[in-house]
GROMACS .gro file of C-alpha atoms in nm:
model
  467
    1MET     CA    1   1.367  -1.892   2.909
    2THR     CA    2   1.314  -1.808   2.589
    3ALA     CA    3   0.960  -1.848   2.435
    4ALA     CA    4   0.862  -2.110   2.151
    5ALA     CA    5   0.933  -1.993   1.833
    6ALA     CA    6   0.571  -1.912   1.624
    7PRO     CA    7   0.566  -2.105   1.300
    8SER     CA    8   0.676  -1.911   0.985
    9LEU     CA    9   0.397  -1.679   0.802
   10ARG     CA   10   0.509  -1.896   0.511
   11ARG     CA   11   0.390  -2.214   0.673
   12ARG     CA   12   0.077  -2.056   0.840
   13LEU     CA   13  -0.019  -1.953   0.453
   14LEU     CA   14   0.043  -2.273   0.315
   15ALA     CA   15  -0.141  -2.467   0.565
   16ALA     CA   16  -0.450  -2.200   0.578
   17THR     CA   17  -0.469  -2.236   0.164
   18THR     CA   18  -0.405  -2.590   0.203
   19VAL     CA   19  -0.738  -2.658   0.415
   20VAL     CA   20  -0.926  -2.409   0.237
   21LEU     CA   21  -0.855  -2.575  -0.072
   22ALA     CA   22  -0.950  -2.894   0.027
   23LEU     CA   23  -1.275  -2.789   0.205
   24ALA     CA   24  -1.359  -2.629  -0.142
   25LEU     CA   25  -1.253  -2.887  -0.350
   26LEU     CA   26  -1.457  -3.158  -0.121
   27ALA     CA   27  -1.789  -2.939  -0.131
   28ALA     CA   28  -1.715  -2.883  -0.500
   29GLY     CA   29  -1.694  -3.261  -0.576
   30TRP     CA   30  -2.002  -3.358  -0.332
   31GLY     CA   31  -2.201  -3.101  -0.526
   32LEU     CA   32  -2.089  -3.218  -0.869
   33SER     CA   33  -2.160  -3.553  -0.803
   34ALA     CA   34  -2.496  -3.516  -0.649
   35LEU     CA   35  -2.552  -3.322  -0.983
   36PHE     CA   36  -2.469  -3.574  -1.214
   37ARG     CA   37  -2.654  -3.842  -1.023
   38ASP     CA   38  -2.942  -3.600  -1.067
   39HIS     CA   39  -2.914  -3.570  -1.436
   40ALA     CA   40  -2.816  -3.933  -1.484
   41MET     CA   41  -3.118  -4.057  -1.296
   42GLN     CA   42  -3.377  -3.801  -1.505
   43GLN     CA   43  -3.231  -3.947  -1.797
   44PHE     CA   44  -3.270  -4.290  -1.710
   45GLN     CA   45  -3.610  -4.223  -1.572
   46ALA     CA   46  -3.681  -4.038  -1.925
   47GLY     CA   47  -3.581  -4.357  -2.090
   48LEU     CA   48  -3.830  -4.563  -1.883
   49GLN     CA   49  -4.119  -4.340  -1.941
   50GLY     CA   50  -4.057  -4.399  -2.335
   51GLN     CA   51  -4.066  -4.776  -2.285
   52LEU     CA   52  -4.359  -4.743  -2.108
   53ASP     CA   53  -4.505  -4.483  -2.343
   54GLN     CA   54  -4.439  -4.771  -2.640
   55LEU     CA   55  -4.592  -5.037  -2.397
   56THR     CA   56  -4.900  -4.851  -2.355
   57ALA     CA   57  -4.954  -4.757  -2.737
   58ARG     CA   58  -4.913  -5.151  -2.831
   59LEU     CA   59  -5.154  -5.265  -2.534
   60GLU     CA   60  -5.510  -5.389  -2.673
   61PHE     CA   61  -5.814  -5.562  -2.564
   62ASP     CA   62  -6.020  -5.842  -2.754
   63SER     CA   63  -6.301  -5.941  -2.769
   64ALA     CA   64  -6.325  -6.112  -2.436
   65ALA     CA   65  -6.202  -5.764  -2.281
   66GLN     CA   66  -5.871  -5.975  -2.195
   67PRO     CA   67  -5.568  -5.750  -2.246
   68VAL     CA   68  -5.325  -5.855  -2.549
   69LEU     CA   69  -4.968  -5.707  -2.633
   70ASP     CA   70  -4.793  -5.858  -2.934
   71ALA     CA   71  -4.383  -5.847  -2.837
   72ALA     CA   72  -4.285  -5.889  -3.133
   73THR     CA   73  -4.372  -5.542  -3.206
   74LEU     CA   74  -4.118  -5.398  -2.938
   75SER     CA   75  -3.827  -5.270  -3.086
   76ASP     CA   76  -3.599  -5.337  -2.775
   77PRO     CA   77  -3.440  -5.682  -2.805
   78ARG     CA   78  -3.354  -5.687  -2.431
   79TRP     CA   79  -3.751  -5.752  -2.363
   80ASP     CA   80  -3.685  -6.123  -2.492
   81ARG     CA   81  -3.346  -6.216  -2.346
   82PRO     CA   82  -3.386  -6.355  -1.966
   83TYR     CA   83  -3.309  -6.146  -1.673
   84SER     CA   84  -3.168  -5.847  -1.921
   85GLY     CA   85  -3.219  -5.619  -1.664
   86LEU     CA   86  -3.528  -5.456  -1.859
   87TYR     CA   87  -3.873  -5.609  -1.768
   88TRP     CA   88  -4.251  -5.511  -1.807
   89GLN     CA   89  -4.542  -5.645  -1.679
   90LEU     CA   90  -4.945  -5.631  -1.664
   91ASP     CA   91  -5.157  -5.709  -1.319
   92GLY     CA   92  -5.523  -5.694  -1.311
   93ALA     CA   93  -5.831  -5.905  -1.189
   94GLY     CA   94  -5.665  -5.988  -0.862
   95ARG     CA   95  -5.353  -6.111  -1.041
   96ALA     CA   96  -4.988  -6.044  -1.075
   97GLY     CA   97  -4.810  -6.092  -1.406
   98VAL     CA   98  -5.097  -6.143  -1.620
   99LEU     CA   99  -4.869  -6.031  -1.892
  100ARG     CA  100  -4.514  -6.002  -1.842
  101SER     CA  101  -4.212  -5.965  -2.064
  102ARG     CA  102  -3.979  -6.295  -2.141
  103SER     CA  103  -3.692  -6.116  -1.983
  104LEU     CA  104  -3.879  -6.212  -1.639
  105TRP     CA  105  -3.855  -6.551  -1.721
  106ASP     CA  106  -4.069  -6.738  -1.443
  107GLN     CA  107  -4.107  -6.432  -1.195
  108ALA     CA  108  -4.301  -6.153  -1.155
  109LEU     CA  109  -4.235  -5.801  -1.017
  110GLN     CA  110  -4.375  -5.730  -0.673
  111LEU     CA  111  -4.528  -5.362  -0.705
  112PRO     CA  112  -4.618  -5.161  -0.401
  113ALA     CA  113  -4.986  -5.224  -0.321
  114ASP     CA  114  -5.092  -4.852  -0.393
  115ARG     CA  115  -5.346  -4.698  -0.610
  116VAL     CA  116  -5.259  -4.558  -0.925
  117ALA     CA  117  -5.464  -4.261  -1.029
  118ASP     CA  118  -5.525  -4.222  -1.404
  119GLY     CA  119  -5.310  -4.017  -1.605
  120THR     CA  120  -5.034  -4.041  -1.363
  121VAL     CA  121  -4.712  -4.243  -1.348
  122HIS     CA  122  -4.591  -4.345  -1.018
  123VAL     CA  123  -4.210  -4.394  -0.972
  124HIS     CA  124  -4.092  -4.673  -0.747
  125ASP     CA  125  -3.776  -4.855  -0.626
  126ALA     CA  126  -3.841  -5.241  -0.597
  127THR     CA  127  -3.650  -5.542  -0.637
  128GLY     CA  128  -3.593  -5.727  -0.952
  129PRO     CA  129  -3.615  -6.105  -1.062
  130ARG     CA  130  -3.255  -6.172  -0.920
  131GLY     CA  131  -3.316  -5.950  -0.629
  132GLN     CA  132  -3.115  -5.654  -0.791
  133PRO     CA  133  -3.272  -5.322  -0.711
  134VAL     CA  134  -3.479  -5.195  -0.999
  135LEU     CA  135  -3.679  -4.874  -1.089
  136VAL     CA  136  -4.015  -4.931  -1.180
  137LEU     CA  137  -4.267  -4.668  -1.389
  138GLU     CA  138  -4.638  -4.773  -1.390
  139ARG     CA  139  -4.955  -4.630  -1.485
  140GLN     CA  140  -5.311  -4.758  -1.486
  141VAL     CA  141  -5.443  -4.852  -1.820
  142HIS     CA  142  -5.832  -4.957  -1.922
  143ASP     CA  143  -6.023  -5.143  -2.160
  144PRO     CA  144  -6.251  -4.826  -2.304
  145ARG     CA  145  -6.518  -5.149  -2.322
  146GLN     CA  146  -6.528  -5.186  -1.955
  147PRO     CA  147  -6.356  -4.872  -1.802
  148GLN     CA  148  -6.481  -5.018  -1.461
  149ALA     CA  149  -6.200  -5.274  -1.505
  150ALA     CA  150  -5.818  -5.105  -1.422
  151TRP     CA  151  -5.532  -5.236  -1.532
  152ARG     CA  152  -5.160  -5.176  -1.371
  153LEU     CA  153  -4.880  -5.172  -1.654
  154ALA     CA  154  -4.562  -5.162  -1.523
  155VAL     CA  155  -4.190  -5.110  -1.662
  156ALA     CA  156  -3.871  -5.218  -1.512
  157ALA     CA  157  -3.492  -5.169  -1.546
  158ASP     CA  158  -3.203  -5.249  -1.359
  159THR     CA  159  -3.036  -4.963  -1.196
  160ALA     CA  160  -2.675  -5.107  -1.169
  161PRO     CA  161  -2.563  -4.961  -1.467
  162LEU     CA  162  -2.668  -4.606  -1.323
  163ASP     CA  163  -2.481  -4.675  -1.021
  164GLU     CA  164  -2.175  -4.786  -1.199
  165ALA     CA  165  -2.190  -4.467  -1.417
  166VAL     CA  166  -2.204  -4.268  -1.132
  167GLN     CA  167  -1.949  -4.452  -0.932
  168ARG     CA  168  -1.732  -4.394  -1.269
  169PHE     CA  169  -1.801  -4.018  -1.256
  170ARG     CA  170  -1.721  -4.039  -0.901
  171GLY     CA  171  -1.398  -4.203  -0.949
  172GLN     CA  172  -1.293  -3.983  -1.239
  173LEU     CA  173  -1.399  -3.639  -1.068
  174ALA     CA  174  -1.190  -3.769  -0.792
  175LEU     CA  175  -0.892  -3.819  -0.995
  176SER     CA  176  -0.954  -3.460  -1.160
  177LEU     CA  177  -0.977  -3.284  -0.848
  178LEU     CA  178  -0.672  -3.449  -0.679
  179VAL     CA  179  -0.486  -3.322  -0.973
  180LEU     CA  180  -0.649  -2.979  -0.926
  181PHE     CA  181  -0.562  -2.979  -0.628
  182ALA     CA  182  -0.194  -3.029  -0.651
  183LEU     CA  183  -0.189  -2.752  -0.924
  184LEU     CA  184  -0.367  -2.523  -0.727
  185LEU     CA  185  -0.147  -2.623  -0.415
  186ALA     CA  186   0.173  -2.553  -0.605
  187ALA     CA  187   0.011  -2.242  -0.726
  188SER     CA  188  -0.040  -2.151  -0.391
  189TRP     CA  189   0.344  -2.191  -0.332
  190ILE     CA  190   0.456  -2.007  -0.592
  191GLN     CA  191   0.190  -1.710  -0.491
  192VAL     CA  192   0.344  -1.729  -0.134
  193LEU     CA  193   0.653  -1.743  -0.249
  194VAL     CA  194   0.605  -1.413  -0.467
  195GLY     CA  195   0.398  -1.249  -0.203
  196LEU     CA  196   0.640  -1.308   0.069
  197ALA     CA  197   0.949  -1.158  -0.165
  198PRO     CA  198   0.933  -0.805  -0.036
  199LEU     CA  199   0.941  -0.899   0.310
  200ARG     CA  200   1.278  -1.107   0.224
  201ALA     CA  201   1.371  -0.752   0.059
  202LEU     CA  202   1.295  -0.613   0.355
  203HIS     CA  203   1.465  -0.824   0.572
  204GLN     CA  204   1.792  -0.819   0.351
  205ALA     CA  205   1.774  -0.422   0.415
  206LEU     CA  206   1.737  -0.478   0.760
  207ASP     CA  207   2.041  -0.655   0.777
  208ALA     CA  208   2.177  -0.403   0.588
  209VAL     CA  209   2.089  -0.157   0.845
  210ARG     CA  210   2.229  -0.374   1.165
  211SER     CA  211   2.523  -0.428   1.004
  212GLY     CA  212   2.597  -0.064   0.966
  213SER     CA  213   2.657  -0.086   0.559
  214ALA     CA  214   2.354   0.107   0.502
  215PRO     CA  215   2.198   0.382   0.732
  216ARG     CA  216   1.875   0.355   0.593
  217LEU     CA  217   1.645   0.093   0.415
  218GLN     CA  218   1.715   0.093   0.074
  219GLY     CA  219   1.574  -0.057  -0.243
  220ARG     CA  220   1.206  -0.018  -0.407
  221PHE     CA  221   0.903  -0.227  -0.224
  222PRO     CA  222   0.542  -0.269  -0.333
  223ALA     CA  223   0.257  -0.015  -0.214
  224GLU     CA  224   0.165  -0.265   0.083
  225VAL     CA  225   0.529  -0.268   0.211
  226GLN     CA  226   0.650   0.087   0.135
  227PRO     CA  227   0.466   0.238   0.412
  228LEU     CA  228   0.626  -0.008   0.662
  229ALA     CA  229   0.958   0.101   0.513
  230ASP     CA  230   0.894   0.443   0.545
  231ASP     CA  231   0.781   0.470   0.901
  232PHE     CA  232   1.087   0.254   0.971
  233ASN     CA  233   1.313   0.487   0.776
  234GLY     CA  234   1.160   0.757   0.969
  235VAL     CA  235   1.217   0.610   1.283
  236LEU     CA  236   1.583   0.546   1.203
  237ASP     CA  237   1.621   0.916   1.086
  238GLN     CA  238   1.461   1.045   1.427
  239ASN     CA  239   1.694   0.792   1.617
  240ALA     CA  240   2.002   0.953   1.408
  241ALA     CA  241   1.911   1.289   1.467
  242MET     CA  242   1.889   1.225   1.838
  243VAL     CA  243   2.212   1.118   1.854
  244GLU     CA  244   2.331   1.421   1.629
  245GLN     CA  245   2.159   1.637   1.875
  246ALA     CA  246   2.312   1.438   2.176
  247ARG     CA  247   2.625   1.476   2.011
  248LYS     CA  248   2.601   1.838   1.947
  249HIS     CA  249   2.487   1.907   2.303
  250ALA     CA  250   2.779   1.708   2.458
  251GLY     CA  251   3.058   1.911   2.227
  252ASN     CA  252   2.840   2.226   2.345
  253LEU     CA  253   2.860   2.175   2.725
  254ALA     CA  254   3.207   2.056   2.693
  255HIS     CA  255   3.338   2.347   2.498
  256ALA     CA  256   3.108   2.583   2.737
  257LEU     CA  257   3.240   2.437   3.073
  258LYS     CA  258   3.604   2.477   2.886
  259THR     CA  259   3.649   2.841   3.003
  260PRO     CA  260   3.492   2.856   3.359
  261LEU     CA  261   3.705   2.484   3.424
  262ALA     CA  262   4.030   2.685   3.296
  263VAL     CA  263   3.942   2.983   3.511
  264LEU     CA  264   3.902   2.793   3.820
  265ARG     CA  265   4.224   2.581   3.732
  266GLN     CA  266   4.406   2.896   3.755
  267VAL     CA  267   4.266   3.009   4.055
  268GLY     CA  268   4.349   2.700   4.229
  269ASP     CA  269   4.702   2.693   4.095
  270ARG     CA  270   4.722   3.030   4.211
  271LEU     CA  271   4.595   2.902   4.568
  272ALA     CA  272   4.839   2.612   4.559
  273THR     CA  273   5.131   2.829   4.480
  274VAL     CA  274   5.416   2.659   4.724
  275GLY     CA  275   5.557   2.961   4.913
  276THR     CA  276   5.336   3.240   4.744
  277ALA     CA  277   5.019   3.347   4.953
  278PRO     CA  278   4.814   3.563   4.797
  279ALA     CA  279   4.742   3.911   4.898
  280THR     CA  280   4.500   3.992   5.186
  281GLY     CA  281   4.300   4.229   4.932
  282GLU     CA  282   4.324   3.936   4.648
  283LEU     CA  283   4.087   3.673   4.860
  284PRO     CA  284   3.774   3.846   4.790
  285GLN     CA  285   3.837   3.866   4.421
  286LEU     CA  286   3.946   3.508   4.394
  287GLY     CA  287   3.647   3.393   4.577
  288ALA     CA  288   3.401   3.634   4.332
  289LEU     CA  289   3.570   3.496   4.044
  290VAL     CA  290   3.523   3.111   4.139
  291HIS     CA  291   3.128   3.177   4.237
  292GLU     CA  292   3.089   3.367   3.905
  293GLN     CA  293   3.260   3.072   3.685
  294VAL     CA  294   3.067   2.802   3.905
  295ALA     CA  295   2.708   2.984   3.864
  296ARG     CA  296   2.827   3.000   3.460
  297ALA     CA  297   2.904   2.640   3.488
  298ALA     CA  298   2.545   2.529   3.684
  299ARG     CA  299   2.369   2.788   3.414
  300HIS     CA  300   2.525   2.543   3.149
  301VAL     CA  301   2.481   2.233   3.322
  302ASP     CA  302   2.085   2.283   3.400
  303TRP     CA  303   2.032   2.438   3.070
  304HIS     CA  304   2.153   2.122   2.896
  305LEU     CA  305   1.994   1.881   3.141
  306ALA     CA  306   1.637   2.067   3.062
  307ARG     CA  307   1.714   2.034   2.724
  308SER     CA  308   1.803   1.629   2.748
  309ARG     CA  309   1.491   1.605   2.956
  310SER     CA  310   1.263   1.744   2.735
  311ALA     CA  311   1.415   1.563   2.465
  312ALA     CA  312   1.317   1.226   2.632
  313LEU     CA  313   0.996   1.328   2.727
  314GLY     CA  314   0.827   1.516   2.457
  315ARG     CA  315   0.946   1.279   2.162
  316ALA     CA  316   0.650   1.079   2.220
  317GLY     CA  317   0.439   1.372   2.210
  318SER     CA  318   0.167   1.095   2.362
  319GLN     CA  319  -0.011   1.365   2.651
  320ALA     CA  320  -0.292   1.606   2.603
  321THR     CA  321  -0.215   1.919   2.867
  322ARG     CA  322  -0.487   2.170   2.913
  323ILE     CA  323  -0.323   2.467   2.888
  324GLU     CA  324  -0.577   2.716   3.079
  325PRO     CA  325  -0.445   2.611   3.445
  326VAL     CA  326  -0.081   2.595   3.344
  327LEU     CA  327  -0.088   2.960   3.210
  328GLN     CA  328  -0.309   3.065   3.519
  329GLY     CA  329  -0.058   2.875   3.765
  330LEU     CA  330   0.215   3.058   3.597
  331ALA     CA  331   0.075   3.400   3.610
  332ARG     CA  332   0.002   3.367   3.968
  333VAL     CA  333   0.355   3.297   4.005
  334MET     CA  334   0.503   3.583   3.808
  335THR     CA  335   0.282   3.803   3.969
  336ARG     CA  336   0.443   3.736   4.306
  337VAL     CA  337   0.797   3.749   4.176
  338HIS     CA  338   0.772   4.035   4.041
  339ALA     CA  339   0.514   4.195   4.321
  340GLN     CA  340   0.776   4.523   4.359
  341ARG     CA  341   0.729   4.617   3.993
  342ASP     CA  342   0.336   4.597   4.043
  343LEU     CA  343   0.335   4.445   3.672
  344ASP     CA  344  -0.033   4.341   3.534
  345VAL     CA  345  -0.016   4.003   3.372
  346ALA     CA  346  -0.321   3.963   3.197
  347ILE     CA  347  -0.482   3.662   3.052
  348GLU     CA  348  -0.742   3.725   2.747
  349PRO     CA  349  -0.991   3.514   2.732
  350PHE     CA  350  -1.000   3.199   2.563
  351ASP     CA  351  -1.147   2.829   2.528
  352ALA     CA  352  -1.066   2.647   2.856
  353GLY     CA  353  -1.066   2.315   2.650
  354LEU     CA  354  -0.755   2.388   2.415
  355ALA     CA  355  -0.467   2.132   2.504
  356PHE     CA  356  -0.131   2.071   2.416
  357GLN     CA  357  -0.036   1.783   2.262
  358GLY     CA  358   0.276   1.711   2.448
  359GLU     CA  359   0.421   1.692   2.850
  360GLU     CA  360   0.312   1.941   3.082
  361GLN     CA  361   0.651   1.988   3.218
  362ASP     CA  362   0.746   2.116   2.866
  363LEU     CA  363   0.441   2.339   2.827
  364GLN     CA  364   0.542   2.497   3.169
  365GLU     CA  365   0.881   2.540   3.064
  366LEU     CA  366   0.802   2.708   2.726
  367LEU     CA  367   0.538   2.953   2.874
  368GLY     CA  368   0.722   3.004   3.162
  369ASN     CA  369   1.052   3.131   2.983
  370LEU     CA  370   0.830   3.357   2.796
  371LEU     CA  371   0.642   3.490   3.079
  372ASP     CA  372   0.963   3.554   3.273
  373ASN     CA  373   1.126   3.718   2.985
  374ALA     CA  374   0.830   3.904   2.918
  375CYS     CA  375   0.775   4.041   3.272
  376LYS     CA  376   1.154   4.122   3.329
  377TRP     CA  377   1.133   4.378   3.054
  378ALA     CA  378   0.777   4.489   3.072
  379ARG     CA  379   0.748   4.829   3.186
  380ARG     CA  380   0.378   4.782   3.341
  381GLU     CA  381   0.169   4.514   3.154
  382VAL     CA  382   0.185   4.175   2.978
  383ARG     CA  383  -0.063   4.024   2.795
  384VAL     CA  384  -0.123   3.668   2.702
  385ARG     CA  385  -0.353   3.546   2.417
  386VAL     CA  386  -0.447   3.200   2.308
  387GLN     CA  387  -0.640   3.038   1.998
  388PRO     CA  388  -0.653   2.758   1.796
  389ALA     CA  389  -0.483   2.745   1.443
  390ASP     CA  390  -0.425   2.528   1.181
  391LEU     CA  391  -0.095   2.440   1.005
  392ALA     CA  392  -0.099   2.245   0.706
  393GLY     CA  393  -0.457   2.047   0.820
  394ARG     CA  394  -0.278   1.949   1.145
  395PRO     CA  395  -0.464   2.134   1.479
  396GLN     CA  396  -0.234   2.413   1.650
  397LEU     CA  397  -0.233   2.612   1.903
  398ARG     CA  398  -0.128   2.997   1.885
  399VAL     CA  399   0.004   3.170   2.175
  400GLU     CA  400   0.099   3.487   2.182
  401VAL     CA  401   0.300   3.693   2.479
  402GLU     CA  402   0.334   4.047   2.484
  403ASP     CA  403   0.533   4.309   2.695
  404ASP     CA  404   0.543   4.707   2.682
  405GLY     CA  405   0.932   4.702   2.739
  406PRO     CA  406   1.202   4.812   2.508
  407GLY     CA  407   1.190   4.555   2.269
  408MET     CA  408   1.455   4.385   2.056
  409ASP     CA  409   1.575   4.547   1.730
  410ASP     CA  410   1.539   4.335   1.395
  411ALA     CA  411   1.933   4.194   1.418
  412GLN     CA  412   1.885   4.096   1.759
  413ARG     CA  413   1.512   3.908   1.704
  414ALA     CA  414   1.684   3.730   1.371
  415GLN     CA  415   1.955   3.620   1.591
  416ALA     CA  416   1.720   3.479   1.889
  417SER     CA  417   1.534   3.280   1.634
  418LEU     CA  418   1.833   3.116   1.470
  419ARG     CA  419   1.845   2.737   1.533
  420GLY     CA  420   2.058   2.645   1.832
  421VAL     CA  421   2.210   2.990   1.930
  422ARG     CA  422   2.219   3.010   2.306
  423LEU     CA  423   2.214   3.396   2.392
  424ASP     CA  424   2.388   3.534   2.713
  425GLU     CA  425   2.138   3.678   2.984
  426SER     CA  426   2.334   4.009   2.953
  427VAL     CA  427   2.207   4.076   2.610
  428PRO     CA  428   1.907   4.344   2.624
  429GLY     CA  429   1.597   4.200   2.617
  430ALA     CA  430   1.652   3.850   2.547
  431GLY     CA  431   1.801   3.555   2.786
  432LEU     CA  432   1.934   3.196   2.850
  433GLY     CA  433   1.525   3.084   2.819
  434LEU     CA  434   1.467   3.187   2.504
  435ALA     CA  435   1.715   2.932   2.379
  436ILE     CA  436   1.544   2.669   2.549
  437VAL     CA  437   1.209   2.803   2.407
  438GLN     CA  438   1.351   2.746   2.077
  439ASP     CA  439   1.492   2.406   2.131
  440LEU     CA  440   1.175   2.274   2.289
  441VAL     CA  441   0.966   2.431   2.007
  442GLU     CA  442   1.163   2.254   1.738
  443LEU     CA  443   1.127   1.939   1.929
  444TYR     CA  444   0.760   1.934   1.943
  445GLY     CA  445   0.777   2.064   1.533
  446GLY     CA  446   0.628   2.390   1.604
  447THR     CA  447   0.758   2.763   1.561
  448LEU     CA  448   0.863   3.050   1.745
  449ASP     CA  449   0.847   3.406   1.575
  450LEU     CA  450   0.947   3.705   1.764
  451GLN     CA  451   0.792   4.019   1.632
  452ARG     CA  452   0.794   4.374   1.733
  453SER     CA  453   0.497   4.450   1.974
  454SER     CA  454   0.210   4.753   1.900
  455ARG     CA  455   0.319   4.857   2.234
  456GLY     CA  456   0.700   4.873   2.145
  457GLY     CA  457   0.772   4.575   2.335
  458LEU     CA  458   0.859   4.211   2.243
  459LEU     CA  459   0.579   3.986   2.073
  460ALA     CA  460   0.683   3.644   2.099
  461VAL     CA  461   0.435   3.426   1.884
  462LEU     CA  462   0.455   3.064   1.960
  463LEU     CA  463   0.243   2.751   1.719
  464LEU     CA  464   0.255   2.403   1.910
  465PRO     CA  465   0.051   2.087   1.833
  466ALA     CA  466  -0.323   2.098   1.984
  467ALA     CA  467  -0.451   1.761   2.121
   0.00000   0.00000   0.00000
């Protein structure tokens, strides 16, 4: 059963962008609408305040302490037009509408029963003469001759024009925001297409690698994508190196086994010769020759198997292996193996927390071959030193294995240090183990340096990645 395909990155980006833009524009529209209504209400109320001030200035009291207001002195013609939407009235002496504008016709405003303090203006929502909502501003006025008598002067205006203006603004704002949303969505679409273009180029480069038309990812990528392309090329290079190593080792193994197999074929032909029996003294020679060639072939097979295992395990280098217990165990083994020679295998004190960034089997292979080689050629002692080091900002382990044997001359050390060179055990002071060590060191990105020891023997200096 195959898993359902996940939505494309382009669709997810566009969906997320659409939701964010919609929410942002809705919030902006609500905020702008509220801001416009507040501003319009302030202007509307300021206009009413001016009308109330004008009425207050025109209001007078006659000799009988009765209010008098000459409507002809008012400048706004709406005061005289019935139900024009602008009204005023004066309440007092327990009566509503003692004086009122002609626009109220034969009705009066029903003001809330509250007490208006002197010098203040109250704002109310009320109902107009036709039942429409109006905004009322009122203040308390007095006859200077009778300050105890309070009169309520109020002006009111129909809020329908204000509501219509707010609705028109909201409609225009909604249309504008809709157009803006469409433009921003189109811009987001273009941005997503442009932003994902490098991924399409990366996909084409991957197709070229998969089809075999290119060995690596080709092309220039943005700074955000280039590290991914570099890492992928690094993996391709590593895989190509592994394939090349496998091809080389297969060829080396075939070449190494050619001679032993040819000899064994000749021996078999000799033993299978029809009508010709080998001489009695020839059988031990043939048996020794077969044993020698089989051992030689087995040695080559073991070497290549160990190298293949290390390439599979050591390539990741994901484990941390403490070096102290591995060294102690190898020292005990070497002491027992070479017990008849009474060798002193000494490990100088070092930080027990030092660890190798790699597999324990590879560390045993590395140190075991160096210790075994040193013990084979040492006269009396082998010394091992371990200390932390640094190589180009990367933590390293420096391991020194030193013996007091005959050592190797410059030519032998140069030959033993060559990459891929396999030394035969018959060469003095070196063996097949050094070739395994050399390949393992290269696998982990370390170094192996063979020097002449101050004791006259061989000093092997090993640099390995530290955990």
